[in-house]
Short mmCIF file of C-alpha atoms in Angstrom, two decimals:
data_model
loop_
_atom_site.label_atom_id
_atom_site.label_comp_id
_atom_site.label_asym_id
_atom_site.label_seq_id
_atom_site.Cartn_x
_atom_site.Cartn_y
_atom_site.Cartn_z
CA UNK P 1 -30.74 50.72 282.43
CA UNK P 2 -34.06 49.30 283.59
CA UNK P 3 -32.63 45.81 283.11
CA UNK P 4 -29.62 46.61 285.33
CA UNK P 5 -31.88 48.08 288.05
CA UNK P 6 -34.06 44.99 287.90
CA UNK P 7 -31.04 42.69 288.28
CA UNK P 8 -29.74 44.67 291.28
CA UNK P 9 -33.18 44.57 292.95
CA UNK P 10 -33.51 40.81 292.34
CA UNK P 11 -30.05 40.18 293.77
CA UNK P 12 -30.85 42.27 296.86
CA UNK P 13 -34.09 40.38 297.41
CA UNK P 14 -32.33 37.09 296.89
CA UNK P 15 -29.62 37.92 299.39
CA UNK P 16 -32.21 39.13 301.89
CA UNK P 17 -34.18 35.92 301.50
CA UNK P 18 -31.08 33.77 302.05
CA UNK P 19 -30.17 35.65 305.16
CA UNK P 20 -33.66 35.30 306.65
CA UNK P 21 -34.46 31.72 305.62
CA UNK P 22 -34.05 30.36 309.19
CA UNK P 23 -36.38 33.03 310.48
CA UNK P 24 -38.92 32.35 307.76
CA UNK P 25 -38.97 28.66 308.62
CA UNK P 26 -39.95 29.30 312.23
CA UNK P 27 -43.58 28.89 313.24
CA UNK P 28 -44.64 32.36 314.42
CA UNK P 29 -47.25 30.75 316.68
CA UNK P 30 -44.84 28.36 318.36
CA UNK P 31 -43.79 28.86 321.97
CA UNK P 32 -40.02 28.45 321.96
CA UNK P 33 -39.25 29.66 325.48
CA UNK P 34 -42.13 28.48 327.68
CA UNK P 35 -42.18 29.57 331.29
CA UNK P 36 -42.19 26.99 334.06
CA UNK P 37 -45.77 27.79 335.09
CA UNK P 38 -47.02 27.22 331.53
CA UNK P 39 -45.25 23.85 331.41
CA UNK P 40 -46.72 22.96 334.81
CA UNK P 41 -50.23 23.43 333.44
CA UNK P 42 -49.46 20.99 330.65
CA UNK P 43 -48.04 18.44 333.07
CA UNK P 44 -51.12 18.61 335.27
CA UNK P 45 -53.38 17.58 332.39
CA UNK P 46 -51.71 14.16 332.46
CA UNK P 47 -51.91 13.63 336.23
CA UNK P 48 -55.55 12.66 336.42
CA UNK P 49 -57.75 9.84 335.20
CA UNK P 50 -61.30 10.38 334.00
CA UNK P 51 -64.29 8.63 335.53
CA UNK P 52 -66.65 6.44 333.46
CA UNK P 53 -63.83 4.90 331.44
CA UNK P 54 -62.94 1.32 330.55
CA UNK P 55 -60.74 1.32 333.65
CA UNK P 56 -63.81 1.54 335.84
CA UNK P 57 -65.50 -1.31 334.02
CA UNK P 58 -62.37 -3.34 334.72
CA UNK P 59 -62.65 -2.15 338.33
CA UNK P 60 -66.07 -3.86 338.10
CA UNK P 61 -67.95 -0.71 339.11
CA UNK P 62 -69.95 -0.66 335.86
CA UNK P 63 -70.82 -2.96 332.96
CA UNK P 64 -71.45 -2.15 329.32
CA UNK P 65 -73.78 -4.32 327.26
CA UNK P 66 -73.67 -2.65 323.84
CA UNK P 67 -71.87 -5.09 321.52
CA UNK P 68 -70.53 -2.21 319.42
CA UNK P 69 -68.21 -1.32 322.32
CA UNK P 70 -65.49 -3.34 324.04
CA UNK P 71 -67.34 -3.99 327.26
CA UNK P 72 -65.33 -5.47 330.09
CA UNK P 73 -63.62 -8.50 328.62
CA UNK P 74 -60.11 -7.90 330.06
CA UNK P 75 -58.81 -8.41 326.56
CA UNK P 76 -56.04 -5.83 326.66
CA UNK P 77 -52.52 -6.81 325.67
CA UNK P 78 -50.05 -3.98 325.08
CA UNK P 79 -49.98 -0.62 326.77
CA UNK P 80 -48.48 2.76 325.93
CA UNK P 81 -45.60 4.76 327.39
CA UNK P 82 -46.78 8.02 325.82
CA UNK P 83 -48.43 9.70 328.82
CA UNK P 84 -45.61 8.79 331.20
CA UNK P 85 -42.56 9.66 329.14
CA UNK P 86 -44.06 12.65 327.32
CA UNK P 87 -44.94 14.05 330.73
CA UNK P 88 -41.46 13.30 332.06
CA UNK P 89 -39.94 15.19 329.13
CA UNK P 90 -42.08 18.15 330.08
CA UNK P 91 -40.99 17.80 333.71
CA UNK P 92 -37.38 17.96 332.54
CA UNK P 93 -38.12 21.08 330.53
CA UNK P 94 -39.84 22.65 333.52
CA UNK P 95 -36.69 22.04 335.56
CA UNK P 96 -34.57 23.74 332.90
CA UNK P 97 -36.80 26.80 332.76
CA UNK P 98 -37.15 27.00 336.54
CA UNK P 99 -33.37 26.85 336.99
CA UNK P 100 -32.99 29.92 334.78
CA UNK P 101 -34.99 31.98 337.29
CA UNK P 102 -32.92 31.05 340.35
CA UNK P 103 -34.64 31.03 343.73
CA UNK P 104 -37.82 32.39 342.16
CA UNK P 105 -38.43 29.04 340.47
CA UNK P 106 -37.28 26.76 343.30
CA UNK P 107 -40.79 25.44 343.97
CA UNK P 108 -41.02 24.11 340.40
CA UNK P 109 -37.90 22.02 341.03
CA UNK P 110 -39.49 20.51 344.12
CA UNK P 111 -42.74 19.82 342.29
CA UNK P 112 -40.63 18.20 339.56
CA UNK P 113 -39.43 15.61 342.08
CA UNK P 114 -43.02 14.74 342.89
CA UNK P 115 -43.95 14.45 339.21
CA UNK P 116 -40.96 12.23 338.45
CA UNK P 117 -41.98 9.96 341.32
CA UNK P 118 -45.58 10.06 340.14
CA UNK P 119 -45.06 9.18 336.49
CA UNK P 120 -42.32 6.57 337.01
CA UNK P 121 -44.36 4.80 339.68
CA UNK P 122 -47.43 4.81 337.44
CA UNK P 123 -45.37 3.35 334.60
CA UNK P 124 -43.80 0.60 336.67
CA UNK P 125 -47.05 -0.50 338.33
CA UNK P 126 -48.50 -0.93 334.84
CA UNK P 127 -45.64 -2.75 333.10
CA UNK P 128 -42.99 -3.94 335.57
CA UNK P 129 -39.38 -2.92 334.89
CA UNK P 130 -39.19 0.35 332.91
CA UNK P 131 -36.47 2.71 331.66
CA UNK P 132 -35.59 5.30 334.30
CA UNK P 133 -31.89 6.04 334.90
CA UNK P 134 -31.21 6.44 331.15
CA UNK P 135 -34.66 7.64 330.14
CA UNK P 136 -35.36 11.16 328.80
CA UNK P 137 -31.71 11.57 327.81
CA UNK P 138 -32.04 11.39 324.04
CA UNK P 139 -31.45 15.10 323.43
CA UNK P 140 -29.12 15.88 326.32
CA UNK P 141 -26.87 12.80 326.28
CA UNK P 142 -27.70 11.05 323.03
CA UNK P 143 -29.14 7.99 324.78
CA UNK P 144 -31.90 6.84 322.46
CA UNK P 145 -32.02 3.22 323.64
CA UNK P 146 -32.31 3.40 327.42
CA UNK P 147 -31.77 0.36 329.57
CA UNK P 148 -34.57 -0.95 331.75
CA UNK P 149 -34.27 -0.45 335.50
CA UNK P 150 -35.55 -3.10 337.87
CA UNK P 151 -38.88 -2.38 339.50
CA UNK P 152 -37.21 -2.41 342.88
CA UNK P 153 -34.69 0.24 341.81
CA UNK P 154 -37.50 2.37 340.38
CA UNK P 155 -39.31 2.29 343.72
CA UNK P 156 -36.15 3.12 345.64
CA UNK P 157 -35.73 6.25 343.52
CA UNK P 158 -39.43 7.13 343.66
CA UNK P 159 -39.47 7.02 347.45
CA UNK P 160 -36.27 9.07 347.59
CA UNK P 161 -37.75 11.80 345.37
CA UNK P 162 -40.88 11.98 347.51
CA UNK P 163 -38.85 12.20 350.71
CA UNK P 164 -36.71 14.99 349.29
CA UNK P 165 -39.72 16.90 348.00
CA UNK P 166 -41.35 16.83 351.42
CA UNK P 167 -38.16 18.03 353.10
CA UNK P 168 -37.94 21.01 350.74
CA UNK P 169 -41.57 22.07 351.09
CA UNK P 170 -41.63 23.94 354.46
CA UNK P 171 -39.14 26.59 353.33
CA UNK P 172 -40.98 27.03 350.04
CA UNK P 173 -44.37 27.30 351.74
CA UNK P 174 -43.00 30.08 353.96
CA UNK P 175 -42.10 32.14 350.87
CA UNK P 176 -45.68 31.93 349.53
CA UNK P 177 -44.67 31.97 345.85
CA UNK P 178 -47.19 32.74 343.12
CA UNK P 179 -47.90 29.67 340.98
CA UNK P 180 -50.19 30.71 338.17
CA UNK P 181 -50.05 27.41 336.31
CA UNK P 182 -51.59 25.25 339.05
CA UNK P 183 -55.28 24.73 338.30
CA UNK P 184 -55.67 21.77 340.67
CA UNK P 185 -54.47 23.20 343.99
CA UNK P 186 -54.42 26.88 343.07
CA UNK P 187 -50.74 27.22 343.95
CA UNK P 188 -51.26 26.09 347.56
CA UNK P 189 -47.95 24.37 348.35
CA UNK P 190 -49.22 23.24 351.76
CA UNK P 191 -51.74 21.06 349.95
CA UNK P 192 -49.06 19.84 347.57
CA UNK P 193 -46.98 18.76 350.57
CA UNK P 194 -49.92 16.73 351.88
CA UNK P 195 -50.27 15.12 348.46
CA UNK P 196 -46.57 14.27 348.31
CA UNK P 197 -46.72 12.39 351.62
CA UNK P 198 -50.09 10.80 350.89
CA UNK P 199 -48.79 9.56 347.56
CA UNK P 200 -45.78 8.14 349.36
CA UNK P 201 -48.17 6.16 351.59
CA UNK P 202 -49.92 4.86 348.45
CA UNK P 203 -46.58 3.70 347.05
CA UNK P 204 -45.54 2.08 350.34
CA UNK P 205 -48.82 0.23 350.84
CA UNK P 206 -48.59 -1.01 347.23
CA UNK P 207 -45.30 -2.64 348.28
CA UNK P 208 -46.94 -4.73 351.02
CA UNK P 209 -45.84 -8.01 349.41
CA UNK P 210 -42.23 -6.80 349.49
CA UNK P 211 -42.29 -5.34 353.02
CA UNK P 212 -40.52 -8.30 354.66
CA UNK P 213 -37.82 -9.07 352.08
CA UNK P 214 -36.48 -5.66 351.04
CA UNK P 215 -34.62 -4.02 353.93
CA UNK P 216 -33.15 -1.45 351.56
CA UNK P 217 -36.69 -0.19 350.86
CA UNK P 218 -37.62 0.06 354.56
CA UNK P 219 -41.31 -0.13 353.69
CA UNK P 220 -42.63 -0.57 357.22
CA UNK P 221 -40.22 1.92 358.77
CA UNK P 222 -40.97 4.61 356.19
CA UNK P 223 -44.70 4.08 356.55
CA UNK P 224 -44.58 4.34 360.34
CA UNK P 225 -42.32 7.40 360.28
CA UNK P 226 -44.78 9.29 358.07
CA UNK P 227 -47.90 8.43 360.04
CA UNK P 228 -46.30 9.02 363.44
CA UNK P 229 -45.02 12.52 362.62
CA UNK P 230 -47.87 14.58 361.13
CA UNK P 231 -45.99 17.84 361.71
CA UNK P 232 -43.14 16.72 359.48
CA UNK P 233 -45.29 14.65 357.13
CA UNK P 234 -48.75 16.28 356.80
CA UNK P 235 -51.30 14.10 355.00
CA UNK P 236 -54.61 14.36 353.20
CA UNK P 237 -56.97 13.32 355.99
CA UNK P 238 -60.10 15.34 355.08
CA UNK P 239 -61.87 15.95 351.79
CA UNK P 240 -60.83 19.61 351.85
CA UNK P 241 -57.35 18.55 350.71
CA UNK P 242 -58.32 15.90 348.15
CA UNK P 243 -56.25 15.76 344.98
CA UNK P 244 -59.11 16.03 342.51
CA UNK P 245 -60.25 17.50 339.23
CA UNK P 246 -63.08 20.02 339.49
CA UNK P 247 -64.93 20.32 336.20
CA UNK P 248 -66.67 23.45 334.92
CA UNK P 249 -68.61 24.81 331.95
CA UNK P 250 -65.46 24.81 329.80
CA UNK P 251 -63.82 21.59 330.96
CA UNK P 252 -67.11 19.79 331.30
CA UNK P 253 -67.82 16.57 333.16
CA UNK P 254 -67.21 13.47 330.98
CA UNK P 255 -70.89 12.48 331.12
CA UNK P 256 -72.18 15.93 330.22
CA UNK P 257 -73.77 15.90 326.72
CA UNK P 258 -72.43 18.37 324.16
CA UNK P 259 -75.91 19.84 323.63
CA UNK P 260 -76.55 20.17 327.34
CA UNK P 261 -79.65 17.96 327.19
CA UNK P 262 -79.43 15.16 329.76
CA UNK P 263 -81.31 12.03 328.71
CA UNK P 264 -81.99 10.21 331.94
CA UNK P 265 -81.91 6.71 330.53
CA UNK P 266 -78.90 4.61 329.57
CA UNK P 267 -79.50 0.90 329.75
CA UNK P 268 -76.27 0.24 327.85
CA UNK P 269 -74.24 1.17 330.92
CA UNK P 270 -75.37 -0.29 334.21
CA UNK P 271 -73.85 -0.89 337.63
CA UNK P 272 -71.57 -3.85 338.24
CA UNK P 273 -72.56 -6.62 340.62
CA UNK P 274 -69.22 -6.61 342.46
CA UNK P 275 -69.96 -3.07 343.68
CA UNK P 276 -73.73 -3.38 344.07
CA UNK P 277 -73.69 -6.66 346.02
CA UNK P 278 -71.29 -5.30 348.64
CA UNK P 279 -73.43 -2.17 348.95
CA UNK P 280 -76.61 -4.21 349.37
CA UNK P 281 -75.06 -6.57 351.91
CA UNK P 282 -73.71 -3.72 354.05
CA UNK P 283 -76.73 -1.45 353.41
CA UNK P 284 -74.46 1.27 352.11
CA UNK P 285 -76.25 4.64 351.73
CA UNK P 286 -73.85 5.63 348.95
CA UNK P 287 -75.70 3.20 346.67
CA UNK P 288 -78.90 5.23 347.05
CA UNK P 289 -77.04 8.34 345.90
CA UNK P 290 -74.97 7.08 342.98
CA UNK P 291 -77.56 4.83 341.32
CA UNK P 292 -81.24 4.45 340.50
CA UNK P 293 -83.41 1.50 341.50
CA UNK P 294 -83.82 -1.07 338.75
CA UNK P 295 -87.21 -0.72 337.05
CA UNK P 296 -88.32 -4.30 337.70
CA UNK P 297 -87.20 -4.21 341.34
CA UNK P 298 -88.88 -1.00 342.47
CA UNK P 299 -91.68 -2.93 344.18
CA UNK P 300 -89.40 -4.31 346.90
CA UNK P 301 -90.22 -3.01 350.37
CA UNK P 302 -86.51 -3.01 351.23
CA UNK P 303 -84.92 0.00 349.54
CA UNK P 304 -81.61 -1.81 349.01
CA UNK P 305 -83.24 -4.75 347.25
CA UNK P 306 -84.45 -2.38 344.56
CA UNK P 307 -80.96 -2.27 343.10
CA UNK P 308 -79.33 -4.76 340.77
CA UNK P 309 -75.89 -5.07 339.25
CA UNK P 310 -74.66 -6.98 336.22
CA UNK P 311 -71.89 -9.54 336.54
CA UNK P 312 -68.72 -8.42 334.80
CA UNK P 313 -68.11 -11.97 333.59
CA UNK P 314 -71.47 -12.29 331.86
CA UNK P 315 -71.73 -12.01 328.09
CA UNK P 316 -72.86 -8.66 326.79
CA UNK P 317 -75.93 -10.34 325.33
CA UNK P 318 -76.87 -11.59 328.80
CA UNK P 319 -76.37 -8.15 330.31
CA UNK P 320 -78.39 -6.58 327.50
CA UNK P 321 -81.25 -8.97 328.17
CA UNK P 322 -81.17 -8.26 331.91
CA UNK P 323 -81.07 -4.52 331.31
CA UNK P 324 -84.01 -4.80 328.92
CA UNK P 325 -86.00 -6.60 331.61
CA UNK P 326 -85.26 -3.79 334.04
CA UNK P 327 -83.15 -5.91 336.40
CA UNK P 328 -80.05 -3.69 336.39
CA UNK P 329 -79.56 -0.28 337.94
CA UNK P 330 -78.48 2.77 335.98
CA UNK P 331 -76.59 5.69 337.47
CA UNK P 332 -78.43 8.50 339.24
CA UNK P 333 -78.41 11.12 336.48
CA UNK P 334 -79.66 13.85 338.82
CA UNK P 335 -76.54 13.38 340.93
CA UNK P 336 -73.82 12.88 338.32
CA UNK P 337 -75.23 15.27 335.71
CA UNK P 338 -76.80 17.99 337.80
CA UNK P 339 -74.73 20.51 335.84
CA UNK P 340 -71.89 20.72 333.33
CA UNK P 341 -69.47 20.60 336.28
CA UNK P 342 -70.82 17.23 337.39
CA UNK P 343 -68.91 15.82 340.35
CA UNK P 344 -65.21 16.29 341.20
CA UNK P 345 -63.06 13.34 340.13
CA UNK P 346 -60.87 12.35 343.07
CA UNK P 347 -57.38 11.14 342.16
CA UNK P 348 -56.12 10.62 345.70
CA UNK P 349 -58.50 11.32 348.54
CA UNK P 350 -58.79 11.35 352.30
CA UNK P 351 -60.67 8.06 352.29
CA UNK P 352 -57.72 6.28 350.66
CA UNK P 353 -55.18 7.74 353.10
CA UNK P 354 -57.21 6.72 356.14
CA UNK P 355 -57.81 3.21 354.82
CA UNK P 356 -54.12 2.82 354.00
CA UNK P 357 -53.16 3.79 357.55
CA UNK P 358 -55.75 1.35 358.90
CA UNK P 359 -54.22 -1.36 356.70
CA UNK P 360 -50.71 -0.53 357.91
CA UNK P 361 -51.83 -0.85 361.53
CA UNK P 362 -53.65 -4.09 360.76
CA UNK P 363 -50.48 -5.49 359.22
CA UNK P 364 -48.45 -4.53 362.29
CA UNK P 365 -46.35 -1.87 360.58
CA UNK P 366 -47.08 0.63 363.34
CA UNK P 367 -49.04 1.03 366.55
CA UNK P 368 -52.42 2.71 366.51
CA UNK P 369 -56.16 2.18 366.42
CA UNK P 370 -57.07 0.76 363.01
CA UNK P 371 -60.77 1.09 363.84
CA UNK P 372 -60.45 4.88 364.06
CA UNK P 373 -58.83 5.17 360.65
CA UNK P 374 -61.33 2.69 359.18
CA UNK P 375 -64.17 4.85 360.49
CA UNK P 376 -62.52 8.03 359.16
CA UNK P 377 -62.10 6.43 355.76
CA UNK P 378 -65.77 5.50 355.59
CA UNK P 379 -66.82 8.90 356.93
CA UNK P 380 -64.78 10.97 354.47
CA UNK P 381 -66.05 8.89 351.55
CA UNK P 382 -69.67 9.23 352.59
CA UNK P 383 -69.29 12.96 353.27
CA UNK P 384 -68.14 13.32 349.68
CA UNK P 385 -71.61 12.10 348.67
CA UNK P 386 -73.29 14.39 351.22
CA UNK P 387 -74.49 11.50 353.36
CA UNK P 388 -75.89 12.72 356.68
CA UNK P 389 -73.77 12.01 359.77
CA UNK P 390 -76.64 10.06 361.31
CA UNK P 391 -76.60 7.69 358.32
CA UNK P 392 -72.83 7.36 358.52
CA UNK P 393 -73.05 6.47 362.23
CA UNK P 394 -75.76 3.93 361.46
CA UNK P 395 -73.61 2.32 358.78
CA UNK P 396 -70.54 2.13 361.04
CA UNK P 397 -72.58 0.63 363.86
CA UNK P 398 -73.81 -2.09 361.50
CA UNK P 399 -70.38 -2.58 359.85
CA UNK P 400 -67.76 -2.12 362.59
CA UNK P 401 -64.08 -2.87 362.21
CA UNK P 402 -63.77 -6.38 363.71
CA UNK P 403 -60.11 -6.54 364.82
CA UNK P 404 -56.53 -6.60 363.54
CA UNK P 405 -57.13 -9.94 361.87
CA UNK P 406 -57.57 -11.21 358.33
CA UNK P 407 -61.25 -10.43 358.67
CA UNK P 408 -60.40 -6.89 359.70
CA UNK P 409 -58.05 -6.49 356.75
CA UNK P 410 -60.76 -7.72 354.41
CA UNK P 411 -63.17 -5.14 355.84
CA UNK P 412 -60.67 -2.31 355.29
CA UNK P 413 -59.93 -3.36 351.72
CA UNK P 414 -63.59 -3.89 350.90
CA UNK P 415 -64.49 -0.39 352.06
CA UNK P 416 -61.48 1.04 350.27
CA UNK P 417 -62.82 -0.53 347.09
CA UNK P 418 -66.25 1.00 347.65
CA UNK P 419 -64.71 4.44 348.22
CA UNK P 420 -62.82 4.17 344.92
CA UNK P 421 -66.09 4.14 342.93
CA UNK P 422 -65.48 6.12 339.71
CA UNK P 423 -62.34 7.82 341.00
CA UNK P 424 -58.60 7.20 341.35
CA UNK P 425 -58.20 5.54 337.98
CA UNK P 426 -57.00 1.93 338.23
CA UNK P 427 -56.38 1.92 341.98
CA UNK P 428 -59.31 -0.41 342.66
CA UNK P 429 -57.88 -2.87 340.13
CA UNK P 430 -54.34 -2.55 341.52
CA UNK P 431 -55.57 -3.14 345.05
CA UNK P 432 -57.43 -6.24 343.88
CA UNK P 433 -54.29 -7.42 342.07
CA UNK P 434 -52.29 -6.99 345.28
CA UNK P 435 -54.79 -8.46 347.76
CA UNK P 436 -57.51 -10.37 345.92
CA UNK P 437 -60.16 -8.25 347.69
CA UNK P 438 -62.92 -7.99 346.76
CA UNK P 439 -63.24 -11.13 344.67
CA UNK P 440 -63.60 -10.10 341.03
CA UNK P 441 -66.15 -11.82 338.82
CA UNK P 442 -64.81 -13.95 335.97
CA UNK P 443 -67.10 -15.50 333.39
CA UNK P 444 -67.84 -16.19 329.74
CA UNK P 445 -67.02 -12.67 328.58
CA UNK P 446 -63.43 -12.95 329.78
CA UNK P 447 -61.08 -12.73 326.79
CA UNK P 448 -57.97 -13.73 328.76
CA UNK P 449 -58.48 -17.46 329.25
CA UNK P 450 -60.57 -16.95 332.40
CA UNK P 451 -57.93 -14.83 334.10
CA UNK P 452 -57.85 -11.23 335.28
CA UNK P 453 -54.68 -9.76 333.71
CA UNK P 454 -52.00 -8.47 336.06
CA UNK P 455 -50.01 -6.17 333.77
CA UNK P 456 -49.78 -4.68 330.28
CA UNK P 457 -47.33 -5.94 327.67
CA UNK P 458 -44.68 -3.45 326.64
CA UNK P 459 -45.47 -1.06 323.77
CA UNK P 460 -44.83 -2.59 320.34
CA UNK P 461 -42.67 0.43 319.48
CA UNK P 462 -40.08 -0.79 321.99
CA UNK P 463 -39.40 -3.77 319.73
CA UNK P 464 -38.41 -1.51 316.86
CA UNK P 465 -36.59 1.24 318.77
CA UNK P 466 -35.20 -0.49 321.88
CA UNK P 467 -35.35 -4.21 321.17
CA UNK P 468 -32.20 -5.36 322.97
CA UNK P 469 -33.12 -3.66 326.22
CA UNK P 470 -36.79 -4.61 326.28
CA UNK P 471 -35.94 -8.27 325.61
CA UNK P 472 -33.31 -8.21 328.35
CA UNK P 473 -35.94 -6.88 330.77
CA UNK P 474 -38.39 -9.60 329.76
CA UNK P 475 -35.79 -12.32 330.27
CA UNK P 476 -35.05 -11.04 333.77
CA UNK P 477 -38.69 -10.77 334.78
CA UNK P 478 -40.84 -13.21 332.83
CA UNK P 479 -38.50 -15.75 331.20
CA UNK P 480 -38.70 -13.77 327.97
CA UNK P 481 -42.50 -13.73 327.63
CA UNK P 482 -44.29 -10.41 327.24
CA UNK P 483 -47.91 -11.05 328.16
CA UNK P 484 -50.56 -9.46 330.33
CA UNK P 485 -50.33 -12.42 332.71
CA UNK P 486 -46.68 -12.08 333.73
CA UNK P 487 -46.49 -11.54 337.49
CA UNK P 488 -44.23 -8.60 338.24
CA UNK P 489 -41.93 -8.30 341.24
CA UNK P 490 -44.29 -5.85 342.93
CA UNK P 491 -47.04 -8.42 343.49
CA UNK P 492 -45.17 -11.72 343.59
#
């Protein structure tokens, strides 16, 4: 009898286990139905670039002389799609979840248009042609080998998304929806609208080499329409609206030491000569804030001659020797590491918008006073560093905007470069790639045959998962070669 009862109990347990096997296989900690605001938070983590990275050494803001590290040799080859396409998958999921909530989630759909424009434009400016029209369709449509879209077509779609997002914003702003997942702008859609239009200006100015031969892009017309109608196209024109990351005691500043003890000495990382020499020539008060005088130069009566920068092209051994002799400036630790929060990392700021408008006027894209926007760009950048207005006025008097000439354009681009110091990711490099200003230093340390690269080669994974399409894209753009020196359509 006991044996029969045991068999019945075993059978019941077995049947119960079979019925619940799918449930048992699920991760109880997994989030299977994330809300749109939760997804938004995840997306935002991939929208910003950290300061003090290799990108900023390649922007020639800093140099690194420790041979254990890569330095600034411009030796990159391939890049990665991960940040862009993983983020775009999340954007797609956010759209799905927002759609389920009807009008309540409408603002997430509009933000999704901005994010699609943002990540596709960042991908294309890095590589050239990229998958877009067939991308992110593996699960929904079974397209696991997406074709590559031309860079021009990517930009047409990017600009369309940004235009649509701006048009949808006023009605959404009026509803004042709660957006709990937005830790960058705190759910303020009015600021998001300014970012959308400011980013559109960034995209348009990046297309300056294509402004005269692409009527279907309408680069000049779009640019002028935005600037000339601030009511319809509000922009980031003051630091109060900057798109930036504000660090805190939890998400600490990248330079903040884990033990909280700031060692105010780092001769391995010193300022770059490209940045320092412009600052010394123009007597830029920002230099006195962001850096320390070089030890061996402190005796100079002229405050600006107390600073020294290392040439990006010099060998690390040369830079190490110069740093050891006290000829190179370190950062001002009391400014950058005053607390765990450090300094906000600007991703797109008022200085950039004002300089872009000044450039557009200089190029004849629209009427206006380029000198005013040049001055505003300088002013907003210096205010970020808490420079006194009297010092700003002094600088502008000594470094006025000359005229709407090549010299004037050079002045705008030079000051735009200075304002990009340790913010906005690779924008200083991309602006150099587009304009050649300021002149970047090239020397013995260069690992790319004495050239500054102009792109990244496609990810190696594309050759195993999407070989036919990536090779077709290379043939169209670069005669089949996939190198960091292939000149993409954007900057030809």
